[in-house]
Short mmCIF file of N, CA and C in Angstrom, two decimals:
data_model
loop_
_atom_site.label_atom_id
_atom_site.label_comp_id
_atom_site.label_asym_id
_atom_site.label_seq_id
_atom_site.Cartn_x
_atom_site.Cartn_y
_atom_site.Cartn_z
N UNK A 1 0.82 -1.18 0.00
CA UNK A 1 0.00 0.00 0.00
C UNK A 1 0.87 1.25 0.00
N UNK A 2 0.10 2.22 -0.25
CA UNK A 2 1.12 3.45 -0.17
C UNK A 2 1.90 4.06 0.83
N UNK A 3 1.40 3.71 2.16
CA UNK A 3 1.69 3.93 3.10
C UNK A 3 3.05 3.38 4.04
N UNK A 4 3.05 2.14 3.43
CA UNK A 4 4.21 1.38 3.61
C UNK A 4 5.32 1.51 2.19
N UNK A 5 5.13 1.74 1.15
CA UNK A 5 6.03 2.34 0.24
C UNK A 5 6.57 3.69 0.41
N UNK A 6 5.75 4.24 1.10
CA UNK A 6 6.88 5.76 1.96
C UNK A 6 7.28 5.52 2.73
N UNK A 7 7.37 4.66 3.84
CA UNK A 7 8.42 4.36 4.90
C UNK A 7 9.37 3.69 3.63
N UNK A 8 9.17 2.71 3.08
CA UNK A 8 10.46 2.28 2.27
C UNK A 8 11.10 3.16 2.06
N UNK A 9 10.61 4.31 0.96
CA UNK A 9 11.41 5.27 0.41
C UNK A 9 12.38 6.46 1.51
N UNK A 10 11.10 6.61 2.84
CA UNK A 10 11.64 7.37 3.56
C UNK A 10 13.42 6.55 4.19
N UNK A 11 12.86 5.20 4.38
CA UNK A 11 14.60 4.40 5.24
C UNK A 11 15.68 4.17 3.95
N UNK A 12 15.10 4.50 2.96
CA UNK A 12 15.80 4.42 1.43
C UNK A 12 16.71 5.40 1.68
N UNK A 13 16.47 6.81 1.75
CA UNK A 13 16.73 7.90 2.26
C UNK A 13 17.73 8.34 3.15
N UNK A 14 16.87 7.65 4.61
CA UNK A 14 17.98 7.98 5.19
C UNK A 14 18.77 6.97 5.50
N UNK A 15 19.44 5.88 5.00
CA UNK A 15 20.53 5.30 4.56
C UNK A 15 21.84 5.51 3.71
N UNK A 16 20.87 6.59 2.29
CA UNK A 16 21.37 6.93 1.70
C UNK A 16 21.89 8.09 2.43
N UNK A 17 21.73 8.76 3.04
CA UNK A 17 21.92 10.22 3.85
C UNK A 17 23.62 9.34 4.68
N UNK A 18 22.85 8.44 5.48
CA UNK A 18 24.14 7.96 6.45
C UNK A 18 24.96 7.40 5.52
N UNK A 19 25.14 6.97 3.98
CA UNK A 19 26.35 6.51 3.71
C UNK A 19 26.86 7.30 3.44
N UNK A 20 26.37 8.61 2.60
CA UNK A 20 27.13 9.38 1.69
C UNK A 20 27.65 10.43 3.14
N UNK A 21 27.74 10.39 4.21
CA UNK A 21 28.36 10.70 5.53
C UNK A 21 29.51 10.04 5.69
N UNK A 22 29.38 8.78 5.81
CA UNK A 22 30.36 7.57 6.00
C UNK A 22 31.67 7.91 4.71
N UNK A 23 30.98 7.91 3.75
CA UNK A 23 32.22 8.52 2.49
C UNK A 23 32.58 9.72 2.84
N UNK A 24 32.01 10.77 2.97
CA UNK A 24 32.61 11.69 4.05
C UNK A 24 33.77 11.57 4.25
N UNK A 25 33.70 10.66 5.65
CA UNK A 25 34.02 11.01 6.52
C UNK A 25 35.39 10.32 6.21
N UNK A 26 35.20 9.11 5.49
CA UNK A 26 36.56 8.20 4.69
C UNK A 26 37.62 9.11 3.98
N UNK A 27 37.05 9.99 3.06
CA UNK A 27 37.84 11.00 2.57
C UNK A 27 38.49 11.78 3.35
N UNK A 28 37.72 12.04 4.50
CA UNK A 28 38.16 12.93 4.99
C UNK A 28 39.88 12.35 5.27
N UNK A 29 39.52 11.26 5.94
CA UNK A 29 40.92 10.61 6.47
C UNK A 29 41.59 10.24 5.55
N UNK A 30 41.25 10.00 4.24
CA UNK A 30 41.96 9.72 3.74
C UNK A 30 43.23 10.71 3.01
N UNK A 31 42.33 11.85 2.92
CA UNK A 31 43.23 13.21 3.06
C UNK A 31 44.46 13.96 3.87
N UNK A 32 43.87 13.22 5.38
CA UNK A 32 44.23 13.16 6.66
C UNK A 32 45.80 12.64 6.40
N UNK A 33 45.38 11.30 5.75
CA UNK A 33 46.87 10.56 6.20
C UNK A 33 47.59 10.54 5.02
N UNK A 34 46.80 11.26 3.63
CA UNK A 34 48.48 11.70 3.10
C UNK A 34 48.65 13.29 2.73
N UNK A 35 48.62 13.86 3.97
CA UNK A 35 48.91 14.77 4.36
C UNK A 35 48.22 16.24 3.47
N UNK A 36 47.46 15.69 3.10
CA UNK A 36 46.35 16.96 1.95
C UNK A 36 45.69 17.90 2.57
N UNK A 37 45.21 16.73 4.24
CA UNK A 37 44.29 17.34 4.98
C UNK A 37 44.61 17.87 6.67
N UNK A 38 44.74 18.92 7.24
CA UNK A 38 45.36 18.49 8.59
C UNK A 38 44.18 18.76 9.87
N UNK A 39 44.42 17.53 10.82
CA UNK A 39 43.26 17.40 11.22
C UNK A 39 43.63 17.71 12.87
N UNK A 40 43.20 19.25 12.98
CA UNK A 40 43.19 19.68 14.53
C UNK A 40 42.84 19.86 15.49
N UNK A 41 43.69 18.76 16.44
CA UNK A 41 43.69 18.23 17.43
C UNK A 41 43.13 19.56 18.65
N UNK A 42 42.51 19.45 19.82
CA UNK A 42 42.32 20.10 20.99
C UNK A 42 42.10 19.02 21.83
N UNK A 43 42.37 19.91 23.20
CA UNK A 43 42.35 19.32 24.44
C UNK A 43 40.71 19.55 24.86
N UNK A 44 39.82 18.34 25.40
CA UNK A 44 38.73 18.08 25.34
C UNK A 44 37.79 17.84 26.81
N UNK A 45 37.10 17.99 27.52
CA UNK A 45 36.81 17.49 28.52
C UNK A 45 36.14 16.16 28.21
N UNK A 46 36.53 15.22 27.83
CA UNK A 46 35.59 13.81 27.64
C UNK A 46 34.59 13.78 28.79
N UNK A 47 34.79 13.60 29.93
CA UNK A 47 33.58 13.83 30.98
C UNK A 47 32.68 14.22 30.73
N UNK A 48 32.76 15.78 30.20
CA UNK A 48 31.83 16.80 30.41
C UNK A 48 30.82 16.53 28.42
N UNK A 49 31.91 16.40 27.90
CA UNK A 49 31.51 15.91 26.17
C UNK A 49 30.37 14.54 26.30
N UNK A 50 30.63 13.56 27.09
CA UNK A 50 30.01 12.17 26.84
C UNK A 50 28.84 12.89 27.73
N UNK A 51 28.85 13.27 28.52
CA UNK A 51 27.52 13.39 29.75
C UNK A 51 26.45 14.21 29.03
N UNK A 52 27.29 15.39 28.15
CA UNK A 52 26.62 16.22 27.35
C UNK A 52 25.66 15.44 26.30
N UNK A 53 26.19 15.01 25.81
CA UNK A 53 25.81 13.80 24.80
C UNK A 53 24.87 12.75 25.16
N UNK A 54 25.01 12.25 26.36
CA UNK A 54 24.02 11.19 27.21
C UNK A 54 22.74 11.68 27.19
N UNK A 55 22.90 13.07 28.07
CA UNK A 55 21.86 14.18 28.03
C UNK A 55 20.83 14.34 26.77
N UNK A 56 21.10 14.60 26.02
CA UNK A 56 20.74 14.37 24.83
C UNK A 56 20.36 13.27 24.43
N UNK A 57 20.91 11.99 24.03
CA UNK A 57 20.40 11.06 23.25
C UNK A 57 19.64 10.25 24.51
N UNK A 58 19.20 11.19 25.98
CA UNK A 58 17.80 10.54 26.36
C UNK A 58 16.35 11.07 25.74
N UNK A 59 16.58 11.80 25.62
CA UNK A 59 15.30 12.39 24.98
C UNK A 59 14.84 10.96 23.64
N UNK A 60 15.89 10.87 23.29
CA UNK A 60 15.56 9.78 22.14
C UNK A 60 15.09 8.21 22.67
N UNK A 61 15.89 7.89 23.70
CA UNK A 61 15.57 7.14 24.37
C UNK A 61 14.35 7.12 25.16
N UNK A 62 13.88 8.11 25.70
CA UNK A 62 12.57 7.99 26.18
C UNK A 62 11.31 7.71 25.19
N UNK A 63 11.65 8.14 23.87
CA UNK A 63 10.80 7.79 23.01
C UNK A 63 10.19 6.42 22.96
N UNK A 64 11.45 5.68 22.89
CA UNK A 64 11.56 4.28 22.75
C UNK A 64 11.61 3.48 24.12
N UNK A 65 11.20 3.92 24.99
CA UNK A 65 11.05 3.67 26.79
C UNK A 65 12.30 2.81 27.05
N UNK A 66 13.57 3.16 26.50
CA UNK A 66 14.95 2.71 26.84
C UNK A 66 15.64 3.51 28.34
N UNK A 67 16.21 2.69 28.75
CA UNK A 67 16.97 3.39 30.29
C UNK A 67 17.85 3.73 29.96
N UNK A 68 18.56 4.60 29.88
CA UNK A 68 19.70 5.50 29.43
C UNK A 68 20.86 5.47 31.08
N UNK A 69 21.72 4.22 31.12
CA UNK A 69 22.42 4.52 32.58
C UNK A 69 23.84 5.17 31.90
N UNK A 70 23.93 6.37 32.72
CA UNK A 70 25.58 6.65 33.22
C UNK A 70 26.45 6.85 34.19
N UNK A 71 27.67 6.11 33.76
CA UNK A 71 28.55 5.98 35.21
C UNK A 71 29.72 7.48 34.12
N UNK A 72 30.28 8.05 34.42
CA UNK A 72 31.02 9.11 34.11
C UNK A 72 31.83 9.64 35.53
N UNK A 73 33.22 9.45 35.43
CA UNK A 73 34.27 9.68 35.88
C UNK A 73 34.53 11.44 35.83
N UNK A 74 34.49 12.06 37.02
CA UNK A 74 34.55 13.50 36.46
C UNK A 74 36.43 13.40 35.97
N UNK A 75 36.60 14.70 34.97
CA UNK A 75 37.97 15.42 35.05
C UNK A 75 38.68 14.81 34.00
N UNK A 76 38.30 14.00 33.66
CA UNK A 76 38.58 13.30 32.51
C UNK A 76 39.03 14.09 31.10
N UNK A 77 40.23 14.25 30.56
CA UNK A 77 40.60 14.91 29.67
C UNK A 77 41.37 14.31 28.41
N UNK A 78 41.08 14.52 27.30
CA UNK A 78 41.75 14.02 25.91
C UNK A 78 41.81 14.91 24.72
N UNK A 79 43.43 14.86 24.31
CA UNK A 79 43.04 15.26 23.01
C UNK A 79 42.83 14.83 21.95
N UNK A 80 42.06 15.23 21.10
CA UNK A 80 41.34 15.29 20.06
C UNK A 80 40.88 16.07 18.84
N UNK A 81 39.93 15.25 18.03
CA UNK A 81 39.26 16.22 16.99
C UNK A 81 37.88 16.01 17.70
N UNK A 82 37.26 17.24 17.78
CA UNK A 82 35.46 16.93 18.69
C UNK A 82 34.95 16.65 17.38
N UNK A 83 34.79 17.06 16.20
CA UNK A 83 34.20 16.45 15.36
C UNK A 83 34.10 14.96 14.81
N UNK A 84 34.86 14.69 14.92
CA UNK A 84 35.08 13.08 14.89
C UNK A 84 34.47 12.49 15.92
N UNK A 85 34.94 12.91 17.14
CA UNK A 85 34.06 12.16 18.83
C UNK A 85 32.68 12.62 18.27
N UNK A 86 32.40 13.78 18.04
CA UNK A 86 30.73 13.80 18.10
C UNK A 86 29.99 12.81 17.25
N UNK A 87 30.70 12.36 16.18
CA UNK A 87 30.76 11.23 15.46
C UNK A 87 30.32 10.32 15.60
N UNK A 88 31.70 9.58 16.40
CA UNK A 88 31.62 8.42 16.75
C UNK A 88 30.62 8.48 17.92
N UNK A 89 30.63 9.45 18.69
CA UNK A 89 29.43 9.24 20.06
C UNK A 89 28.25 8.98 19.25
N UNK A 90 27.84 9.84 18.79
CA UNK A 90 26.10 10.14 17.80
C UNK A 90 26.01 8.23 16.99
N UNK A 91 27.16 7.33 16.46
CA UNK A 91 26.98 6.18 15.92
C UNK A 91 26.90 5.45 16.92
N UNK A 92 27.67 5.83 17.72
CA UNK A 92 27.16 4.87 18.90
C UNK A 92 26.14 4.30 19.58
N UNK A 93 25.73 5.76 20.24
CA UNK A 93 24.80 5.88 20.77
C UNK A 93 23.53 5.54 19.91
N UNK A 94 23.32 5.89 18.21
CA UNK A 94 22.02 5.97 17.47
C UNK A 94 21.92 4.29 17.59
N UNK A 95 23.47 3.94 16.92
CA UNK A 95 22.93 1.99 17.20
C UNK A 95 22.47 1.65 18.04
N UNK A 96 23.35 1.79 19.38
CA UNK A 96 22.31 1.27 20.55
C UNK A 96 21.31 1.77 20.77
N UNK A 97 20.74 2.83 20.58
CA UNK A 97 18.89 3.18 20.75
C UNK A 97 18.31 1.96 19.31
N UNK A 98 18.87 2.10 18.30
CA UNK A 98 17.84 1.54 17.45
C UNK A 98 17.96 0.25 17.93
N UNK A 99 18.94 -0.91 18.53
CA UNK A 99 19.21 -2.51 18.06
C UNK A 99 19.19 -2.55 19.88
N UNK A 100 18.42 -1.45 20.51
CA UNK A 100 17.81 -2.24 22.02
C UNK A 100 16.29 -2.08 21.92
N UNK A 101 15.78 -3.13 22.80
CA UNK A 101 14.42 -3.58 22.60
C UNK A 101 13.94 -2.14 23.36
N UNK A 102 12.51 -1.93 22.86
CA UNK A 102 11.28 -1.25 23.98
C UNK A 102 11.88 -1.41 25.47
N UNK A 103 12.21 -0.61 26.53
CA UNK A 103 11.97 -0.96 27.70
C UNK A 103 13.24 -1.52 28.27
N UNK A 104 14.22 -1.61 27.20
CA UNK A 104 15.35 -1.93 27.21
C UNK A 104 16.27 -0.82 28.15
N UNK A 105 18.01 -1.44 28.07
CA UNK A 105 18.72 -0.74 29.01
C UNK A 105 19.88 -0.41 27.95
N UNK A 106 20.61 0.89 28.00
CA UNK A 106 21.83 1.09 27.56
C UNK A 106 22.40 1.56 28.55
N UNK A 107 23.73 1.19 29.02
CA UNK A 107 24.62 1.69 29.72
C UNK A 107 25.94 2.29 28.81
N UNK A 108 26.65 3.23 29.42
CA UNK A 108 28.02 4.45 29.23
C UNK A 108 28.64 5.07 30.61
N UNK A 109 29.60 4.04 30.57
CA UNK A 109 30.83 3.88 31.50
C UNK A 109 32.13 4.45 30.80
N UNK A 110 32.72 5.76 31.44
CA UNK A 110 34.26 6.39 31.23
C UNK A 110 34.31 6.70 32.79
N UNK A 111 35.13 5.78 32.39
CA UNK A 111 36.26 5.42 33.67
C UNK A 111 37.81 5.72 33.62
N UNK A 112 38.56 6.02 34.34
CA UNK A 112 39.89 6.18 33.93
C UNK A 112 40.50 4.81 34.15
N UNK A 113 41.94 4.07 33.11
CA UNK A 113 42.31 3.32 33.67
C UNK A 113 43.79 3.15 33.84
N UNK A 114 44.68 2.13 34.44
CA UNK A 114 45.90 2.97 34.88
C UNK A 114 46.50 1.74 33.82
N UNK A 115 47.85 2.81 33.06
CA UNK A 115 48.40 1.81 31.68
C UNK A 115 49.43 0.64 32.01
N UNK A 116 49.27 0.38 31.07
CA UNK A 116 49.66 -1.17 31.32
C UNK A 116 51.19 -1.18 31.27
#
């Protein structure tokens, strides 16, 4: 019916949206590492970045009556590119909301740990 041929087209969409991201983001590095592209680094509060972020992708989670737990280590610092972390957080986090059940649990633990 028609109704179910626009959700097709609509997840058609945004698939197509998330790959042509993913190529992106490949180029990007790939620029990165032979030296076309230079990719700058800052010093980051990860603590304060992931919690920020948690914050956020509950709202999404409540949609989907998912428990959103965090354990977060204050003071926590790294450098980085935030564009890339916001990245990888946002893939993270979107998989686990979509591939946990209704009613389900996600947990996000940063912890510090001491090197080996």
């Amino acid at each position: 019916d028609a109704l179910s041929y626009k959700k097709s087209i609509e997840m058609i969409e945004q698939e197509a949206s998330h790959m042509a991201g993913l190529i992106k983001q490949l180029l990007t590095l790939a620029r990165a590492d032979s030296g076309k592209e230079k990719i700058r680094f800052e010093r980051i509060n990860l603590s304060e970045f992931i919690r920020e972020f948690c914050f956020d992708a509950e709202i999404l989670c409540r949609e989907k009556q998912i428990n959103l737990k965090t354990s977060i280590v204050d003071g926590l610092f790294i450098s980085g590119h935030k564009k890339s972390l916001r990245r990888l957080m946002f893939n993270l986090l979107s998989n686990a909301i979509r591939y946990t059940d209704s009613k389900g649990k996600i947990f996000v633990n940063l912890k510090k740990r001491k090197r080996a």
